[in-house]
Amino acid sequence: QKEVEQDPGPLSVPEGAIVSLNCTYSNSAFQYFMWYRQYSRKGPELLMYTYSSGNKEDGRFTAQVDKSSKYISLFIRDSQPSDSATYLCAMSGAGGYNKLIFGAGTRLAVHP
Amino acid sequence: EAGVAQSPRYKIIEKRQSVAFWCNPISGHATLYWYQQILGQGPKLLIQFQNNGVVDDSQLPKDRFSAERLKGVDSTLKIQPAKLEDSAVYLCASSTDGSTDTQYFGPGTRLTVL
């Protein structure tokens, strides 16, 4: 079993739709949870960063962490064609050195 | 602020050949990471440097991969000899101090081994 599971998609939605992306994980030591966005032929860029459980909102993006269920989500409201990319969840443990464990990524296509 | 620079962007080699990748992190970042991203998968950490010392190289195939970070700034990752399964994007990232701070990624080097 992988430490982090993520449905690779692809996910295709119309412009303006609400998108829900999810990851599950098995290591209860994870404390820091991130979502990265990766455009084709580019490196990942940090989108959202959450510590422990709870919600965090930034513009059209909302990240949720449920540590009791070992489940994290990213919601994108009013999706735009420019949101078309691969979304990677990543997580790391408490303290120490910042080793990130990534999910496989979900490819999202938002069509006009 | 300039981002993480990597070169070359693309490389095609035949199996058993050698190849080297170069990374220049963001100025002042003490921590440098090399990741391997195979098509359809998330990045996997190969090696992490804190200044010029190795913090984690547990997933680096040491029989063929080597990396160095001289003077705690630039870094090179070498593969010798390359195998078909080494075909991947090699990403370099850097962060301020390697604790829980943000990692900034470069554009990657796409390696194809024929």
Coordinates of N, CA and C in Angstrom, one line a residue:
Chain A
Q1 N 0.8 -1.2 0.0 CA 0.0 0.0 0.0 C 0.9 1.2 0.0
K2 N 0.6 2.2 -0.9 CA 1.3 3.4 -0.9 C 1.0 4.3 0.3
E3 N 1.9 5.1 0.7 CA 1.7 6.0 1.8 C 0.6 7.0 1.5
V4 N 0.6 7.5 0.2 CA -0.4 8.5 -0.2 C -1.0 8.0 -1.5
E5 N -2.3 8.0 -1.5 CA -3.1 7.5 -2.6 C -3.9 8.7 -3.2
Q6 N -3.8 8.8 -4.5 CA -4.5 9.9 -5.2 C -5.0 9.4 -6.5
D7 N -6.3 9.6 -6.8 CA -6.9 9.2 -8.1 C -6.3 10.0 -9.2
P8 N -5.7 9.3 -10.2 CA -5.0 10.1 -11.3 C -5.9 10.8 -12.3
G9 N -7.2 10.4 -12.2 CA -8.1 11.0 -13.2 C -7.9 10.4 -14.6
P10 N -8.0 11.1 -15.7 CA -8.2 12.6 -15.7 C -9.6 13.0 -15.4
L11 N -9.8 14.2 -14.9 CA -11.0 14.8 -14.5 C -11.3 15.9 -15.5
S12 N -12.5 15.9 -16.2 CA -12.8 16.9 -17.1 C -14.1 17.6 -16.7
V13 N -14.1 18.9 -16.6 CA -15.2 19.6 -16.1 C -15.5 20.9 -16.9
P14 N -16.7 21.4 -17.0 CA -17.0 22.6 -17.7 C -16.5 23.8 -16.9
E15 N -16.2 24.9 -17.6 CA -15.8 26.1 -16.9 C -16.9 26.5 -15.9
G16 N -16.5 27.0 -14.7 CA -17.5 27.4 -13.7 C -17.9 26.3 -12.7
A17 N -17.5 25.1 -13.0 CA -17.8 24.0 -12.1 C -17.0 24.0 -10.8
I18 N -17.6 23.4 -9.8 CA -16.8 23.2 -8.6 C -16.1 21.8 -8.7
V19 N -14.8 21.9 -8.4 CA -13.9 20.7 -8.6 C -13.5 20.2 -7.2
S20 N -13.6 18.9 -7.0 CA -13.1 18.3 -5.7 C -12.0 17.3 -6.0
L21 N -10.9 17.5 -5.4 CA -9.7 16.6 -5.5 C -9.4 16.1 -4.2
N22 N -9.0 14.8 -4.1 CA -8.8 14.1 -2.8 C -7.6 13.3 -2.8
C23 N -7.1 13.1 -1.6 CA -6.0 12.1 -1.3 C -6.3 11.4 0.0
T24 N -5.9 10.2 0.1 CA -5.9 9.5 1.4 C -4.5 9.1 1.7
Y25 N -4.2 8.9 3.0 CA -2.9 8.5 3.4 C -2.9 7.5 4.5
S26 N -1.8 6.9 4.8 CA -1.8 5.8 5.8 C -0.9 6.2 7.0
N27 N 0.0 7.1 6.9 CA 1.0 7.4 7.9 C 0.4 8.5 8.9
S28 N 0.0 8.1 10.1 CA -0.6 9.1 11.0 C 0.4 10.1 11.5
A29 N 1.7 10.0 11.2 CA 2.7 11.0 11.6 C 2.7 12.2 10.7
F30 N 2.0 12.2 9.6 CA 1.9 13.4 8.7 C 1.2 14.5 9.5
Q31 N 1.8 15.7 9.4 CA 1.2 16.8 10.1 C 1.0 18.0 9.2
Y32 N 1.8 18.0 8.1 CA 1.8 19.1 7.1 C 1.2 18.6 5.8
F33 N 0.3 19.3 5.3 CA -0.4 18.9 4.1 C -0.4 20.0 3.0
M34 N -0.1 19.6 1.8 CA 0.1 20.6 0.8 C -0.6 20.2 -0.5
W35 N -0.9 21.1 -1.3 CA -1.4 20.9 -2.7 C -0.5 21.7 -3.6
Y36 N 0.1 21.0 -4.6 CA 0.9 21.6 -5.6 C 0.1 21.5 -6.9
R37 N 0.4 22.5 -7.7 CA -0.2 22.6 -9.1 C 1.0 22.4 -10.0
Q38 N 0.8 21.6 -11.0 CA 1.9 21.4 -12.0 C 1.4 21.5 -13.4
Y39 N 1.8 22.5 -14.1 CA 1.4 22.7 -15.5 C 2.3 21.8 -16.3
S40 N 1.9 21.5 -17.6 CA 2.7 20.6 -18.4 C 4.1 21.2 -18.7
R41 N 5.1 20.3 -18.5 CA 6.5 20.7 -18.7 C 7.0 21.8 -17.8
K42 N 6.4 21.9 -16.6 CA 6.8 22.8 -15.6 C 7.0 22.1 -14.3
G43 N 7.7 22.7 -13.3 CA 7.8 22.2 -12.0 C 6.6 22.4 -11.2
P44 N 6.4 21.7 -10.1 CA 5.2 21.9 -9.2 C 5.4 23.3 -8.5
E45 N 4.2 23.9 -8.3 CA 4.2 25.1 -7.5 C 3.2 25.0 -6.4
L46 N 3.6 25.5 -5.2 CA 2.8 25.4 -4.0 C 1.5 26.2 -4.2
L47 N 0.4 25.5 -3.9 CA -0.9 26.2 -4.0 C -1.5 26.4 -2.6
M48 N -1.5 25.4 -1.8 CA -2.1 25.5 -0.5 C -1.3 24.7 0.5
Y49 N -1.2 25.2 1.8 CA -0.4 24.6 2.8 C -1.2 24.6 4.1
T50 N -1.4 23.5 4.7 CA -2.2 23.3 5.9 C -1.5 22.6 6.9
Y51 N -1.6 23.0 8.2 CA -1.0 22.3 9.3 C -2.1 21.6 10.1
S52 N -2.0 20.3 10.3 CA -2.9 19.5 11.0 C -4.3 19.5 10.4
S53 N -5.3 19.4 11.2 CA -6.7 19.3 10.7 C -7.3 20.7 10.5
G54 N -8.4 20.7 9.7 CA -9.1 22.0 9.5 C -9.2 22.4 8.1
N55 N -9.7 23.6 7.9 CA -9.9 24.1 6.6 C -9.0 25.4 6.4
K56 N -8.7 25.6 5.1 CA -8.0 26.8 4.8 C -8.5 27.3 3.4
E57 N -8.8 28.6 3.3 CA -9.4 29.1 2.1 C -8.4 30.2 1.6
D58 N -8.3 30.2 0.2 CA -7.5 31.2 -0.4 C -8.1 31.5 -1.8
G59 N -8.9 32.6 -1.9 CA -9.6 32.9 -3.1 C -10.6 31.8 -3.5
R60 N -10.4 31.2 -4.7 CA -11.3 30.2 -5.2 C -10.9 28.8 -4.6
F61 N -9.9 28.7 -3.9 CA -9.4 27.4 -3.4 C -9.6 27.2 -1.9
T62 N -10.1 26.0 -1.6 CA -10.2 25.6 -0.2 C -9.6 24.3 0.0
A63 N -8.7 24.2 1.1 CA -8.1 22.9 1.4 C -8.7 22.4 2.7
Q64 N -9.0 21.1 2.8 CA -9.6 20.5 4.0 C -8.7 19.3 4.4
V65 N -8.5 19.2 5.7 CA -7.7 18.1 6.2 C -8.6 17.4 7.3
D66 N -8.8 16.1 7.2 CA -9.5 15.4 8.2 C -8.5 14.3 8.7
K67 N -7.8 14.5 9.8 CA -6.7 13.6 10.2 C -7.4 12.3 10.8
S68 N -8.6 12.4 11.3 CA -9.2 11.2 11.9 C -9.5 10.2 10.8
S69 N -9.8 10.7 9.6 CA -10.1 9.8 8.4 C -8.9 9.6 7.5
K70 N -7.8 10.4 7.8 CA -6.6 10.4 7.0 C -7.0 10.7 5.5
Y71 N -7.6 11.9 5.4 CA -8.2 12.2 4.1 C -8.1 13.7 4.0
I72 N -7.6 14.2 2.8 CA -7.5 15.6 2.5 C -8.1 15.9 1.2
S73 N -8.6 17.1 1.1 CA -9.3 17.6 -0.1 C -8.9 18.9 -0.6
L74 N -9.1 19.2 -1.8 CA -8.9 20.5 -2.4 C -10.1 20.8 -3.2
F75 N -10.8 21.9 -2.9 CA -11.9 22.4 -3.7 C -11.6 23.6 -4.5
I76 N -12.0 23.6 -5.8 CA -11.8 24.7 -6.6 C -13.2 25.2 -7.1
R77 N -13.5 26.5 -6.7 CA -14.8 27.0 -7.1 C -14.6 27.8 -8.4
D78 N -15.7 27.9 -9.1 CA -15.7 28.7 -10.4 C -14.5 28.4 -11.2
S79 N -14.3 27.1 -11.5 CA -13.1 26.7 -12.2 C -12.9 27.4 -13.6
Q80 N -11.7 27.6 -13.9 CA -11.3 28.3 -15.1 C -10.5 27.4 -16.0
P81 N -10.5 27.7 -17.3 CA -9.6 26.9 -18.2 C -8.1 27.0 -17.7
S82 N -7.7 28.1 -17.1 CA -6.3 28.3 -16.6 C -6.0 27.3 -15.4
D83 N -7.1 26.7 -14.9 CA -6.9 25.8 -13.8 C -6.5 24.4 -14.3
S84 N -6.5 24.2 -15.6 CA -6.2 22.9 -16.2 C -4.7 22.6 -15.9
A85 N -4.5 21.6 -15.2 CA -3.1 21.2 -14.7 C -3.2 19.9 -14.0
T86 N -2.1 19.4 -13.5 CA -2.1 18.2 -12.6 C -1.9 18.8 -11.2
Y87 N -2.8 18.2 -10.3 CA -2.8 18.7 -8.9 C -2.2 17.5 -8.1
L88 N -1.1 17.9 -7.4 CA -0.4 16.9 -6.5 C -0.6 17.2 -5.1
C89 N -1.1 16.2 -4.3 CA -1.1 16.4 -2.9 C 0.3 15.9 -2.3
A90 N 0.7 16.5 -1.2 CA 2.0 16.2 -0.6 C 1.8 16.3 0.9
M91 N 2.6 15.6 1.6 CA 2.5 15.7 3.1 C 3.9 15.3 3.7
S92 N 4.1 15.8 4.9 CA 5.3 15.6 5.6 C 5.0 15.4 7.1
G93 N 6.0 14.9 7.8 CA 5.8 14.6 9.2 C 6.2 15.8 10.1
A94 N 6.0 15.6 11.4 CA 6.2 16.7 12.3 C 7.7 16.9 12.5
G95 N 8.2 18.1 12.5 CA 9.6 18.5 12.8 C 10.6 17.9 11.9
G96 N 11.8 17.9 12.3 CA 12.9 17.2 11.5 C 13.0 17.9 10.1
Y97 N 13.5 17.1 9.2 CA 13.7 17.6 7.9 C 12.5 17.3 7.0
N98 N 12.3 18.2 6.1 CA 11.1 18.4 5.4 C 10.9 17.4 4.2
K99 N 10.9 16.1 4.5 CA 10.7 15.2 3.4 C 9.3 15.1 3.0
L100 N 9.0 15.5 1.7 CA 7.6 15.4 1.2 C 7.3 14.1 0.6
I101 N 6.2 13.6 0.9 CA 5.7 12.4 0.2 C 4.5 12.8 -0.7
F102 N 4.6 12.6 -2.0 CA 3.6 13.1 -3.0 C 2.7 12.0 -3.4
G103 N 1.4 12.4 -3.7 CA 0.5 11.5 -4.4 C 0.9 11.5 -5.9
A104 N 0.2 10.7 -6.6 CA 0.5 10.5 -8.0 C 0.1 11.7 -8.9
G105 N -0.9 12.5 -8.3 CA -1.4 13.6 -9.1 C -2.7 13.3 -9.8
T106 N -3.6 14.3 -9.8 CA -4.8 14.2 -10.6 C -4.8 15.2 -11.7
R107 N -5.0 14.7 -12.9 CA -5.0 15.6 -14.1 C -6.3 16.2 -14.3
L108 N -6.4 17.5 -14.3 CA -7.7 18.3 -14.4 C -7.7 19.0 -15.7
A109 N -8.8 18.9 -16.4 CA -9.0 19.7 -17.6 C -10.4 20.5 -17.5
V110 N -10.3 21.8 -17.6 CA -11.5 22.6 -17.5 C -11.7 23.2 -18.9
H111 N -12.9 22.8 -19.5 CA -13.1 23.2 -20.8 C -14.1 24.3 -20.9
P112 N -13.9 25.3 -21.8 CA -14.8 26.5 -21.9 C -16.2 26.1 -22.3
Chain B
E1 N 12.6 38.0 -7.4 CA 13.5 36.9 -7.0 C 13.6 35.9 -8.0
A2 N 14.8 35.5 -8.4 CA 15.0 34.5 -9.4 C 14.6 33.1 -8.8
G3 N 14.0 32.2 -9.7 CA 13.6 30.9 -9.2 C 14.8 29.9 -9.3
V4 N 14.4 28.7 -9.1 CA 15.4 27.6 -9.2 C 15.7 27.3 -10.7
A5 N 17.0 27.3 -11.0 CA 17.4 27.1 -12.4 C 17.9 25.7 -12.6
Q6 N 17.6 25.1 -13.7 CA 18.1 23.7 -14.0 C 18.5 23.7 -15.4
S7 N 19.5 22.9 -15.7 CA 19.9 22.6 -17.1 C 20.6 21.3 -17.2
P8 N 20.5 20.6 -18.3 CA 19.7 21.1 -19.5 C 18.2 20.8 -19.2
R9 N 17.4 21.3 -20.1 CA 15.9 21.1 -20.0 C 15.5 19.7 -20.5
Y10 N 16.3 19.2 -21.5 CA 16.0 17.9 -22.1 C 17.3 17.2 -22.4
K11 N 17.3 15.9 -22.3 CA 18.4 15.1 -22.6 C 18.0 13.7 -23.1
I12 N 18.6 13.3 -24.2 CA 18.3 12.0 -24.7 C 19.7 11.2 -24.8
I13 N 19.7 10.1 -24.1 CA 21.0 9.3 -24.2 C 20.6 7.8 -24.4
E14 N 21.6 7.0 -24.7 CA 21.4 5.6 -24.8 C 21.7 4.9 -23.5
K15 N 21.1 3.8 -23.3 CA 21.4 3.1 -22.0 C 22.9 2.8 -21.9
R16 N 23.4 2.8 -20.7 CA 24.8 2.6 -20.3 C 25.6 3.9 -20.4
Q17 N 25.0 4.9 -21.0 CA 25.8 6.2 -21.1 C 25.7 6.9 -19.8
S18 N 26.4 8.0 -19.6 CA 26.4 8.8 -18.4 C 25.7 10.1 -18.7
V19 N 25.2 10.7 -17.7 CA 24.5 12.0 -17.9 C 24.6 12.8 -16.5
A20 N 24.6 14.1 -16.7 CA 24.7 15.0 -15.5 C 23.7 16.1 -15.6
F21 N 23.1 16.4 -14.5 CA 22.2 17.5 -14.4 C 22.7 18.6 -13.4
W22 N 22.3 19.8 -13.7 CA 22.8 20.9 -12.9 C 21.7 21.7 -12.3
C23 N 21.8 22.2 -11.0 CA 20.8 22.9 -10.4 C 21.4 24.1 -9.6
N24 N 20.8 25.3 -9.8 CA 21.2 26.5 -9.1 C 20.0 26.9 -8.2
P25 N 20.0 26.8 -6.9 CA 18.8 27.1 -6.1 C 18.6 28.6 -5.9
I26 N 17.5 28.9 -5.3 CA 17.2 30.3 -5.0 C 18.3 30.8 -4.0
S27 N 18.8 32.0 -4.2 CA 19.8 32.6 -3.4 C 19.5 32.6 -2.0
G28 N 20.4 32.1 -1.1 CA 20.1 32.1 0.3 C 19.4 30.8 0.9
H29 N 19.0 30.0 0.0 CA 18.3 28.8 0.4 C 19.3 27.7 0.8
A30 N 19.2 27.3 2.1 CA 20.2 26.3 2.6 C 19.9 24.9 2.2
T31 N 18.7 24.6 1.9 CA 18.3 23.2 1.6 C 18.0 23.0 0.1
L32 N 18.6 21.9 -0.4 CA 18.4 21.6 -1.8 C 18.0 20.2 -1.9
Y33 N 17.0 19.9 -2.8 CA 16.4 18.6 -3.0 C 16.5 18.2 -4.5
W34 N 16.7 16.9 -4.7 CA 16.6 16.3 -6.1 C 15.5 15.3 -6.0
Y35 N 14.5 15.4 -6.9 CA 13.4 14.5 -7.0 C 13.4 13.8 -8.4
Q36 N 12.9 12.6 -8.4 CA 12.7 11.9 -9.7 C 11.1 11.8 -9.9
Q37 N 10.7 12.3 -11.1 CA 9.2 12.1 -11.4 C 9.0 11.3 -12.6
I38 N 8.6 10.1 -12.4 CA 8.3 9.2 -13.6 C 7.0 9.5 -14.1
L39 N 6.8 9.4 -15.4 CA 5.5 9.8 -16.0 C 4.3 9.1 -15.3
G40 N 3.3 10.0 -14.9 CA 2.1 9.4 -14.3 C 2.3 9.3 -12.8
Q41 N 3.4 9.6 -12.2 CA 3.7 9.5 -10.8 C 4.0 10.9 -10.2
G42 N 3.9 10.9 -8.8 CA 4.4 12.1 -8.2 C 5.9 12.1 -8.0
P43 N 6.4 13.3 -7.7 CA 7.9 13.3 -7.5 C 8.3 12.4 -6.3
K44 N 9.5 11.8 -6.4 CA 10.0 11.0 -5.3 C 11.4 11.6 -5.0
L45 N 11.6 11.8 -3.7 CA 12.8 12.4 -3.2 C 14.0 11.4 -3.4
L46 N 15.1 11.9 -4.1 CA 16.3 11.1 -4.2 C 17.3 11.5 -3.2
I47 N 17.5 12.8 -3.0 CA 18.5 13.2 -2.1 C 18.2 14.6 -1.6
Q48 N 18.5 14.9 -0.3 CA 18.3 16.2 0.3 C 19.6 16.7 0.9
F49 N 20.0 17.9 0.6 CA 21.2 18.5 1.1 C 20.8 19.6 2.1
Q50 N 21.5 19.7 3.2 CA 21.4 20.9 4.1 C 22.8 21.6 4.0
N51 N 22.8 22.8 3.4 CA 24.1 23.4 3.0 C 24.8 22.4 2.1
N52 N 26.0 21.9 2.4 CA 26.7 21.0 1.5 C 26.7 19.6 2.1
G53 N 25.9 19.3 3.2 CA 25.9 18.0 3.8 C 24.6 17.3 3.4
V54 N 24.7 16.0 3.3 CA 23.6 15.1 2.9 C 22.7 14.8 4.1
V55 N 21.4 15.1 4.0 CA 20.5 14.9 5.1 C 19.7 13.5 4.9
D56 N 19.4 13.3 3.7 CA 18.6 12.1 3.3 C 18.9 11.6 1.9
D57 N 19.5 10.5 1.8 CA 19.7 9.9 0.5 C 19.2 8.4 0.4
S58 N 18.2 8.2 1.3 CA 17.8 6.8 1.4 C 17.2 6.2 0.2
Q59 N 16.7 7.0 -0.8 CA 16.1 6.5 -2.0 C 16.9 6.7 -3.2
L60 N 18.2 7.1 -3.0 CA 19.1 7.3 -4.1 C 19.7 6.0 -4.5
P61 N 19.6 5.5 -5.7 CA 20.3 4.2 -6.1 C 21.8 4.5 -6.2
K62 N 22.5 4.2 -5.2 CA 23.8 4.7 -5.1 C 24.8 3.9 -6.0
D63 N 24.4 2.8 -6.5 CA 25.2 2.1 -7.4 C 25.4 2.8 -8.8
R64 N 24.5 3.7 -9.0 CA 24.5 4.4 -10.3 C 24.3 5.9 -10.2
F65 N 23.7 6.4 -9.2 CA 23.4 7.8 -9.0 C 24.4 8.4 -8.0
S66 N 24.8 9.6 -8.3 CA 25.6 10.4 -7.3 C 25.2 11.8 -7.4
A67 N 25.4 12.5 -6.3 CA 25.1 13.9 -6.3 C 26.0 14.6 -5.4
E68 N 26.3 15.9 -5.7 CA 27.1 16.7 -4.8 C 26.7 18.1 -4.8
R69 N 27.0 18.8 -3.7 CA 26.6 20.2 -3.6 C 27.8 20.9 -3.0
L70 N 28.7 21.3 -3.9 CA 30.0 21.9 -3.5 C 29.7 23.4 -3.0
K71 N 30.3 23.8 -2.0 CA 30.2 25.2 -1.5 C 28.8 25.5 -1.0
G72 N 27.9 24.5 -0.9 CA 26.6 24.7 -0.4 C 25.7 25.5 -1.3
V73 N 26.0 25.6 -2.6 CA 25.1 26.4 -3.5 C 24.6 25.5 -4.6
D74 N 25.3 25.5 -5.8 CA 24.9 24.7 -6.9 C 25.0 23.2 -6.6
S75 N 24.3 22.4 -7.4 CA 24.4 21.0 -7.2 C 24.4 20.3 -8.5
T76 N 25.0 19.1 -8.6 CA 24.9 18.3 -9.8 C 24.4 16.9 -9.4
L77 N 23.7 16.3 -10.2 CA 23.2 14.9 -10.1 C 23.7 14.1 -11.3
K78 N 24.3 13.0 -11.0 CA 24.9 12.2 -12.1 C 24.3 10.8 -12.1
I79 N 24.2 10.3 -13.3 CA 23.7 8.9 -13.5 C 24.8 8.2 -14.4
Q80 N 25.3 7.1 -13.9 CA 26.3 6.4 -14.6 C 26.4 4.9 -14.1
P81 N 26.0 4.0 -14.9 CA 25.5 4.1 -16.3 C 23.9 4.2 -16.2
A82 N 23.3 4.8 -17.2 CA 21.9 5.0 -17.2 C 21.2 3.7 -17.7
K83 N 20.0 3.5 -17.1 CA 19.1 2.4 -17.5 C 17.9 2.9 -18.1
L84 N 17.1 2.1 -18.8 CA 15.9 2.5 -19.4 C 14.9 3.1 -18.4
E85 N 14.9 2.4 -17.2 CA 13.9 2.9 -16.2 C 14.3 4.2 -15.5
D86 N 15.4 4.8 -15.9 CA 15.8 6.1 -15.4 C 15.1 7.2 -16.2
S87 N 14.4 6.9 -17.3 CA 13.7 7.9 -18.0 C 12.6 8.5 -17.1
A88 N 12.8 9.8 -16.9 CA 11.9 10.6 -16.0 C 12.2 12.0 -16.1
V89 N 11.5 12.8 -15.3 CA 11.9 14.3 -15.1 C 12.6 14.4 -13.8
Y90 N 13.7 15.0 -13.8 CA 14.5 15.2 -12.6 C 14.3 16.7 -12.2
L91 N 13.7 16.8 -11.0 CA 13.3 18.1 -10.5 C 14.3 18.5 -9.3
C92 N 14.7 19.7 -9.3 CA 15.5 20.3 -8.2 C 14.6 21.3 -7.5
A93 N 14.6 21.3 -6.2 CA 13.9 22.2 -5.4 C 14.8 22.8 -4.3
S94 N 14.4 23.9 -3.8 CA 15.2 24.5 -2.7 C 14.2 25.1 -1.7
S95 N 14.7 25.2 -0.4 CA 13.9 25.8 0.6 C 14.8 26.5 1.6
T96 N 14.3 27.4 2.4 CA 15.1 28.3 3.3 C 15.9 27.5 4.2
D97 N 15.3 26.6 5.0 CA 16.1 25.9 6.0 C 15.7 24.4 6.2
G98 N 14.8 23.9 5.4 CA 14.6 22.5 5.4 C 13.7 22.0 6.5
S99 N 13.1 22.8 7.2 CA 12.2 22.4 8.3 C 10.8 22.1 7.7
T100 N 9.9 23.0 7.9 CA 8.6 22.8 7.3 C 8.3 23.9 6.3
D101 N 9.3 24.5 5.8 CA 9.0 25.7 4.9 C 8.8 25.2 3.5
T102 N 8.3 26.2 2.7 CA 7.9 25.9 1.3 C 9.1 25.4 0.5
Q103 N 8.9 24.4 -0.3 CA 9.9 24.0 -1.3 C 9.5 24.6 -2.7
Y104 N 10.5 25.2 -3.3 CA 10.3 25.9 -4.6 C 11.0 25.0 -5.6
F105 N 10.3 24.6 -6.7 CA 10.8 23.7 -7.7 C 11.3 24.4 -8.9
G106 N 12.3 23.9 -9.5 CA 12.7 24.3 -10.9 C 11.9 23.6 -11.9
P107 N 12.1 23.9 -13.2 CA 11.3 23.4 -14.3 C 11.6 21.9 -14.6
G108 N 12.7 21.4 -14.1 CA 13.0 20.0 -14.3 C 13.9 19.8 -15.6
T109 N 14.5 18.6 -15.6 CA 15.2 18.1 -16.8 C 14.6 16.8 -17.2
R110 N 14.1 16.8 -18.4 CA 13.4 15.6 -18.9 C 14.4 14.7 -19.6
L111 N 14.7 13.5 -19.0 CA 15.6 12.5 -19.5 C 14.9 11.4 -20.1
T112 N 15.4 11.1 -21.4 CA 14.9 9.9 -22.1 C 16.1 9.0 -22.3
V113 N 16.0 7.7 -21.9 CA 17.1 6.8 -22.1 C 16.6 5.7 -23.1
L114 N 17.3 5.6 -24.2 CA 16.9 4.7 -25.3 C 17.6 3.4 -25.3

